Coordinates of C-alpha atoms in Angstrom, one line a residue:
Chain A
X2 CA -15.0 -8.9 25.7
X3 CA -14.3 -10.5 29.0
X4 CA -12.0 -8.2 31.0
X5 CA -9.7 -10.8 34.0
X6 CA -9.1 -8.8 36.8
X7 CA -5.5 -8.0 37.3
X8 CA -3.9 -6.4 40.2
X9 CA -2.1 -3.2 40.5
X10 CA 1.3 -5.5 41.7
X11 CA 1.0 -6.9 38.3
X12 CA 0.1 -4.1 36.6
X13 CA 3.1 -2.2 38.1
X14 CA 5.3 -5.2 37.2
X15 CA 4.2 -5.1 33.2
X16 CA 5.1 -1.6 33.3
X17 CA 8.4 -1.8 34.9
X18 CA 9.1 -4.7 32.6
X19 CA 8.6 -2.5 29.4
X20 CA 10.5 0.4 30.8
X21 CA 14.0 -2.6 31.6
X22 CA 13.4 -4.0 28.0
X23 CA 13.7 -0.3 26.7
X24 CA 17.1 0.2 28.6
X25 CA 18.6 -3.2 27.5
X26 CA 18.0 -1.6 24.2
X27 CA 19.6 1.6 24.1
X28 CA 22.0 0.7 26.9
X29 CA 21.1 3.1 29.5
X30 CA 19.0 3.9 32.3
X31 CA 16.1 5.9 31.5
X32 CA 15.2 8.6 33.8
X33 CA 12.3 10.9 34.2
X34 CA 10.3 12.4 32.1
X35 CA 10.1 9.0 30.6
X36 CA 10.0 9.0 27.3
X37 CA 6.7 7.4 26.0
X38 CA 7.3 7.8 22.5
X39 CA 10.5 6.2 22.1
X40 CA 9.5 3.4 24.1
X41 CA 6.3 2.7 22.2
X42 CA 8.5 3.1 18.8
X43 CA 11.8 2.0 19.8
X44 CA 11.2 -0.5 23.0
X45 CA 7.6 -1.8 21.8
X46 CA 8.4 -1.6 17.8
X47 CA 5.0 -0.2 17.1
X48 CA 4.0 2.6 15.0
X49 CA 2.9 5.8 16.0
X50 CA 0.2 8.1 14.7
X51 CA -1.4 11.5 15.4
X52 CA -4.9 10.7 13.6
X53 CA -8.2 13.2 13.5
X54 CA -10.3 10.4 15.6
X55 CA -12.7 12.5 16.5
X56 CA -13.3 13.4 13.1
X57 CA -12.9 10.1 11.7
X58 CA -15.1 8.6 14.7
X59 CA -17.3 11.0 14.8
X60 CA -17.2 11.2 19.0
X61 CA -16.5 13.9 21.0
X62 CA -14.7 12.4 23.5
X63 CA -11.8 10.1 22.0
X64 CA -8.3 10.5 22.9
X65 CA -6.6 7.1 21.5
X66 CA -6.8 4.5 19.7
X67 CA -4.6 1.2 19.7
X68 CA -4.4 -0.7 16.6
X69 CA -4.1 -4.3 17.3
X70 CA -3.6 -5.8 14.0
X71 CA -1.4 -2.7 12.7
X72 CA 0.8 -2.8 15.8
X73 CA -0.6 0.8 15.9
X74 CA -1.0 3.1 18.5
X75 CA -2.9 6.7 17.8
X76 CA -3.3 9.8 20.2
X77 CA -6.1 12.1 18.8
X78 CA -4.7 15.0 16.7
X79 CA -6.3 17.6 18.8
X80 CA -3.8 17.0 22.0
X81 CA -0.9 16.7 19.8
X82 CA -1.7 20.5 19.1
X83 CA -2.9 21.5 22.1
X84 CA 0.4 21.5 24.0
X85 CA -0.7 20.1 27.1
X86 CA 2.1 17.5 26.9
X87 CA 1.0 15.5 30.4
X88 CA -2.5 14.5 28.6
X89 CA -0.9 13.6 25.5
X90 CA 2.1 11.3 27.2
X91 CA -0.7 10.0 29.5
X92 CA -2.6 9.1 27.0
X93 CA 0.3 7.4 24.9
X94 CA 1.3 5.7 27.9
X95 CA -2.3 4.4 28.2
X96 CA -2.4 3.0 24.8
X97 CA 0.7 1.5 25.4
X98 CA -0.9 -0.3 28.3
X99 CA -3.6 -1.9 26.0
X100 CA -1.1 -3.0 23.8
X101 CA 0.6 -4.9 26.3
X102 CA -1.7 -5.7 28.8
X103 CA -4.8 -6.4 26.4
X104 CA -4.1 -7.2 23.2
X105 CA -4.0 -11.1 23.8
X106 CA -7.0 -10.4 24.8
X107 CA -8.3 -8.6 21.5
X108 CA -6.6 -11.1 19.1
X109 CA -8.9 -14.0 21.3
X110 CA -12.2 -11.8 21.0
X111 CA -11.8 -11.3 17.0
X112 CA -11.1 -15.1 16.5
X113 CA -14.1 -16.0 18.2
X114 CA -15.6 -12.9 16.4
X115 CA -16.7 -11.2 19.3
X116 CA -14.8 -7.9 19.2
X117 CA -13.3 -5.9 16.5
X118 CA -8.9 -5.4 16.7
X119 CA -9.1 -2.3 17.8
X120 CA -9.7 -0.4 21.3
X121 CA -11.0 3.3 21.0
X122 CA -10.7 5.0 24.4
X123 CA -13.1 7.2 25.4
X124 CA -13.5 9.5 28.9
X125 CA -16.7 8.4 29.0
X126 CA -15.5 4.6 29.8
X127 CA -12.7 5.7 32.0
X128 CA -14.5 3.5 34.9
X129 CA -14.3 0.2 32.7
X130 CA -11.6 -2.4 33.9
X131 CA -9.9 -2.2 30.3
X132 CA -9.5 1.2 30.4
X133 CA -8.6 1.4 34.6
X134 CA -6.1 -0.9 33.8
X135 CA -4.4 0.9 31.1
X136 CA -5.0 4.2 33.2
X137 CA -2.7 2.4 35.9
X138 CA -0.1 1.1 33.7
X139 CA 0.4 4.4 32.6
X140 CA 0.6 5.9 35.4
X141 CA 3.6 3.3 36.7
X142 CA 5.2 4.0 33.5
X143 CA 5.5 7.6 33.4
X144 CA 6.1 7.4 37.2
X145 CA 7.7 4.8 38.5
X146 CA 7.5 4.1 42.0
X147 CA 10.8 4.5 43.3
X148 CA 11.7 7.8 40.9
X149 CA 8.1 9.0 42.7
X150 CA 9.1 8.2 46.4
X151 CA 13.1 10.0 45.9
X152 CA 11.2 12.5 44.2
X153 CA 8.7 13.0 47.3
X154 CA 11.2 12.7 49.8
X155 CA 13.4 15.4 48.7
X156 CA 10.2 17.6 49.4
X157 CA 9.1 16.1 52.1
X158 CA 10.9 13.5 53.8
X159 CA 10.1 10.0 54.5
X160 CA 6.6 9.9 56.4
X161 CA 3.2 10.5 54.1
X162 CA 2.1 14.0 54.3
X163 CA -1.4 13.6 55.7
X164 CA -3.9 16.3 54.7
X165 CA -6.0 17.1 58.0
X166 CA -7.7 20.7 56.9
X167 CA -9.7 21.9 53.5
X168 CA -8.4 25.6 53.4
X169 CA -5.1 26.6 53.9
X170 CA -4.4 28.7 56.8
X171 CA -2.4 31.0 54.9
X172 CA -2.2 32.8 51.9
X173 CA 1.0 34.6 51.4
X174 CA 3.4 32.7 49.0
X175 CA 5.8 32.0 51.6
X176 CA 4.0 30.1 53.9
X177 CA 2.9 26.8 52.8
X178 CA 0.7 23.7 54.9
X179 CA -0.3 20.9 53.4
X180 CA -4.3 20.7 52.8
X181 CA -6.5 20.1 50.1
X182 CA -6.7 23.3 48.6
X183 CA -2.6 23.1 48.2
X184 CA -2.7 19.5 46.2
X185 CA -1.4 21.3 43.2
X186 CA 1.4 22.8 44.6
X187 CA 2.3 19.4 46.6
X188 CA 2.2 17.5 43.3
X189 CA 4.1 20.4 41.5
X190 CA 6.7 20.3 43.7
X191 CA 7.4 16.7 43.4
X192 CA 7.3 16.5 39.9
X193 CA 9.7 19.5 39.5
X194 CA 11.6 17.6 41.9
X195 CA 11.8 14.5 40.0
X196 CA 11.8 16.0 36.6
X197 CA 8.5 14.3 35.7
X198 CA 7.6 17.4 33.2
X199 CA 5.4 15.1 30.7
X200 CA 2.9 14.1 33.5
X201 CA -0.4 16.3 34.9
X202 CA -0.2 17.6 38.1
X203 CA -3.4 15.9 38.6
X204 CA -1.9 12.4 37.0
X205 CA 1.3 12.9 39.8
X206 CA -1.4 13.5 42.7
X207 CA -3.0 10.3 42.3
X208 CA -0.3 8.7 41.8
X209 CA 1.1 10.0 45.0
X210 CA -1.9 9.4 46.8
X211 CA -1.5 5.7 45.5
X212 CA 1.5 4.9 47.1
X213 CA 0.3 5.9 50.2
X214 CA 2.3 9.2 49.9
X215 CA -0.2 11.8 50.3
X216 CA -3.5 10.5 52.4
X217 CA -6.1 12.9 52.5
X218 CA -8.2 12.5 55.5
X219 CA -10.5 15.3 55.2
X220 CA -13.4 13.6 54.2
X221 CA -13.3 16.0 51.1
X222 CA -12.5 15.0 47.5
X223 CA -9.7 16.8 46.1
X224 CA -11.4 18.9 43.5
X225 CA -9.5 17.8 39.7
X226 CA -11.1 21.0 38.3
X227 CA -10.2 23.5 40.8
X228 CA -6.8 21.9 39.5
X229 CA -6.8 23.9 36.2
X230 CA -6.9 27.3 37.6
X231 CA -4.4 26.5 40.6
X232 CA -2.3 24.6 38.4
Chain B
X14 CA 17.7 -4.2 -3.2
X15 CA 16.1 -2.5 -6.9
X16 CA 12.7 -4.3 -5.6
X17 CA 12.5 -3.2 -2.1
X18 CA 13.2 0.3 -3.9
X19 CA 10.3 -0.4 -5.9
X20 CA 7.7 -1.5 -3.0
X21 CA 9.0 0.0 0.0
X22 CA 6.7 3.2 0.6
X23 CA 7.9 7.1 1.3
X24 CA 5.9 6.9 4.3
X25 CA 8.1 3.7 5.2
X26 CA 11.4 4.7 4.2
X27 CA 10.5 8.3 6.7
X28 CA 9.5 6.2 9.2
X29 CA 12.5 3.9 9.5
X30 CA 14.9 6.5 8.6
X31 CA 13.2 9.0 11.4
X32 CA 13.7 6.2 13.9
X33 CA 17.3 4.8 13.2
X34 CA 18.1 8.6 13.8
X35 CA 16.7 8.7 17.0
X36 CA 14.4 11.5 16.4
X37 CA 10.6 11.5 17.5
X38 CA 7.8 12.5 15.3
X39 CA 7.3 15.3 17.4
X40 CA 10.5 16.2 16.7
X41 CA 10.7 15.8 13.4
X42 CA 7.5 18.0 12.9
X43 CA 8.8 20.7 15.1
X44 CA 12.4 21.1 13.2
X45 CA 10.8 21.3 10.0
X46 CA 8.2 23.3 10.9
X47 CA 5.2 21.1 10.1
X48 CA 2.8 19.9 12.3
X49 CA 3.1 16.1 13.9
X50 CA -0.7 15.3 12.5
X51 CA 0.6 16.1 8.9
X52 CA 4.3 14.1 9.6
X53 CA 2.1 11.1 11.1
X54 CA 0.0 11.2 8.1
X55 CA 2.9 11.0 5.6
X56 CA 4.9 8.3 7.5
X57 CA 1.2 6.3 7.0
X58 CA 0.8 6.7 3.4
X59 CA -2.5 8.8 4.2
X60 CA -1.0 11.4 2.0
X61 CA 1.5 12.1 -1.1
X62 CA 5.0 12.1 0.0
X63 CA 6.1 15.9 0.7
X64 CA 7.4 18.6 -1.6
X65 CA 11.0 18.0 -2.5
X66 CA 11.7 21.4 -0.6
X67 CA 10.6 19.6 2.3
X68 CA 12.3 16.4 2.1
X69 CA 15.4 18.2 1.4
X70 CA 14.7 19.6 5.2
X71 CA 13.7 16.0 6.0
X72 CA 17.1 14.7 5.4
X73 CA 19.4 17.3 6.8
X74 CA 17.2 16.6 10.1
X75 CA 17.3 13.2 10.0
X76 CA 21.1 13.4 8.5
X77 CA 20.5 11.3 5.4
X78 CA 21.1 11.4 1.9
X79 CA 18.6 13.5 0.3
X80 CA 18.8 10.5 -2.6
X81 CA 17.5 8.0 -1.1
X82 CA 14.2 10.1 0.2
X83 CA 13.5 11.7 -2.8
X84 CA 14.5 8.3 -4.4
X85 CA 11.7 6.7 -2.5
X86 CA 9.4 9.5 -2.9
X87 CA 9.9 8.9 -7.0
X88 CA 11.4 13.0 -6.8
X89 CA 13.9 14.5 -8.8
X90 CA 16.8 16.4 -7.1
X91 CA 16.0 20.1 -7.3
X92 CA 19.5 20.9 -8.2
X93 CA 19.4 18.2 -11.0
X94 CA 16.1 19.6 -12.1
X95 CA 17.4 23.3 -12.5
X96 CA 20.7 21.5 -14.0
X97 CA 18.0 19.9 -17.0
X98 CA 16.6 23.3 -17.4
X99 CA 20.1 25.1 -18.1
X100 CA 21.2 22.0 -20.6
X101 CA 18.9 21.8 -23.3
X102 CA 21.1 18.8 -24.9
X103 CA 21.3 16.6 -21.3
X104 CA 16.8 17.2 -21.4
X105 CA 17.8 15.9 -25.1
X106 CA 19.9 13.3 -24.1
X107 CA 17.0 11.8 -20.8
X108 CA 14.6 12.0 -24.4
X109 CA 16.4 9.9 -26.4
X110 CA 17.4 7.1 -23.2
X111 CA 13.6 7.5 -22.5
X112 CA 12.5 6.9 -26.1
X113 CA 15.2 4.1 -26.3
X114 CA 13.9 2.5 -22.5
X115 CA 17.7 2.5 -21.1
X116 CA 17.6 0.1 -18.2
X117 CA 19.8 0.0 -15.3
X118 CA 22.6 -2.1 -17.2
X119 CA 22.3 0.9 -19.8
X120 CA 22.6 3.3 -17.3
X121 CA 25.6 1.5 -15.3
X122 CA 27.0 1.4 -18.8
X123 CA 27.1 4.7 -19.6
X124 CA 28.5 5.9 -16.1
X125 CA 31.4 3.7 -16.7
X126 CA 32.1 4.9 -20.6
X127 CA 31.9 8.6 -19.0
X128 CA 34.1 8.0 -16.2
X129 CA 36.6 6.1 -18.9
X130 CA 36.7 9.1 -21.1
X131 CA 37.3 11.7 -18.3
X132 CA 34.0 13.6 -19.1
X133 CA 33.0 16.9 -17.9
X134 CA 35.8 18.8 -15.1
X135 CA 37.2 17.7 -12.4
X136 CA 37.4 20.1 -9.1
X137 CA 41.1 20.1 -10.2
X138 CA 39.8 21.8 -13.6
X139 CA 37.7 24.5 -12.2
X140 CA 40.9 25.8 -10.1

């Protein structure tokens, strides 16, 4: 299946759309955490499911599954259960994306019998355009750019917080300057400021770093796995 | 109406019910104490439709009439089971219809005659 490149503006855009849609339907303004369940039931009118994909796949690595034909869209049991509620709204919101920005796409590749009506996502293809994509549609939907920047500058003011040093100078638990080894409590702080409490610190940190909130000039990648034991 | 009785599924009938009341699966499966895999395999058909004890919790979650889930789930009202058991001659009386094959008109019938003759006590009765 042919995968069009589309930017992030109209990525963004598709995700902002879905979220007005949702509020012309219940008649309110929907503020975060946004609520990725109701809008895939309630604003997109597709079914939910918590199905054993790994099981029923028989991969290790599966988290979703969207369901073309059944206007379906499955997280893997497992993260239902585990309680780690930013993976499993990230990964609903990321289903959601191939629903609405791929399944055109899905419907033409079956026709011409070149694909099958369903997209299984995997973290092993987290690289592929489909599944960046989706990745980035989620990410505008559960954070939406201007909730993120209000959010941010309550913390921090206006101006990007630029990360010049690796270690922090300090480690009391009063003093506090930005660095890499401090990402999680940056992105915790903005997402306890906005109320974003069903996205990742890790998911909030890109997303920061995307809208040219937090630059890291260091040279040095912030370390996603360091992340679970300062998170 | 009788034929979308007849076709419409449990898992369905949850499904839109769980909806219209603006409760999540999630949700759902947390207030009743089951877990959302097991909710999202019911509201799919995957599996039977719950024990009446459960849809019973069902509906005074999703604040529906417990008929129409245990309708759709072909259950019998626990309370009108237990009523059966104490009253040999209304089990008698569900024989006889059965062994007759009363239809709805039958049924409708019957409702009608009882409520013309004043069967049974009222609430004003029992005081």
């Amino acid at each position: 299946m042919k995968v069009p490149w589309l930017t992030k503006k109209s990525i963004a855009a598709a995700a902002n759309r879905v979220v007005a849609d949702y509020e012309t339907k219940i008649e309110h303004r929907v503020q975060p955490p946004v609520p990725v369940e109701n809008i895939i039931e309630r604003g997109l009118g597709l079914q939910l499911g918590f199905a054993d994909l790994r099981k029923k796949l028989n991969l290790t690595d599966v988290l979703g599954a969207t369901y073309v034909k059944e206007g379906l869209i499955c997280a893997d049991r497992s993260l239902a259960e585990s309680q780690n509620e930013g993976r499993l709204c990230f990964t609903l919101a990321h289903e959601a994306g191939h629903w609405v920005l791929h399944r055109d796409l899905v419907v033409q590749a079956c026709r011409t019998g070149r694909g099958r009506a369903v997209i299984f996502c995997r973290v092993k293809d987290a690289r592929k355009p489909l599944e960046w994509q989706s990745d980035y549609f989620a990410s505008c939907l559960l954070m939406p750019e201007e909730a993120v920047k209000e959010a941010f500058g309550n913390c921090y003011g206006s101006g990007p917080l630029i990360l010049y040093n690796v270690k922090s100078a300090f480690n009391g638990p009063v003093c506090f300057d930005p660095c890499v080894d401090t990402w999680p409590k940056i992105a915790g702080l903005v997402k306890e400021a906005g109320g974003f409490s069903n996205v990742s610190k890790q998911a909030m940190m890109i997303r920061l770093q995307d809208l040219g909130l937090v630059r890291n000039e260091t040279r040095v990648p912030l370390s996603w796995r360091e992340s679970y034991s300062l998170a | 109406m009788i034929d979308q009785l007849m076709t419409e599924t449990f898992g369905k009938k949850l499904r839109d019910l769980r909806i219209q009341a603006e409760v999540g699966l999630r949700e759902l499966a947390r207030l009743i104490e089951k877990s959302p895999g097991y909710i999202s395999d019911v509201e799919q058909d995957h599996v039977p439709p719950p024990s009446e004890d459960v849809i019973l919790k069902i509906a005074a979650v999703l604040n529906v009439a417990k008929k129409e889930l245990l309708t759709a789930a072909r259950k019998m009202d626990p309370e009108i089971s237990s009523y059966v058991a104490r009253e040999p001659e209304a089990a008698d009386f569900l024989r006889m219809a059965q062994e007759k094959k009363f239809e709805r008109k039958d049924w409708d019938m019957l409702t009608k005659l009882a409520q013309a003759a004043k069967l049974g006590k009222t609430d004003k009765d029992d005081q």
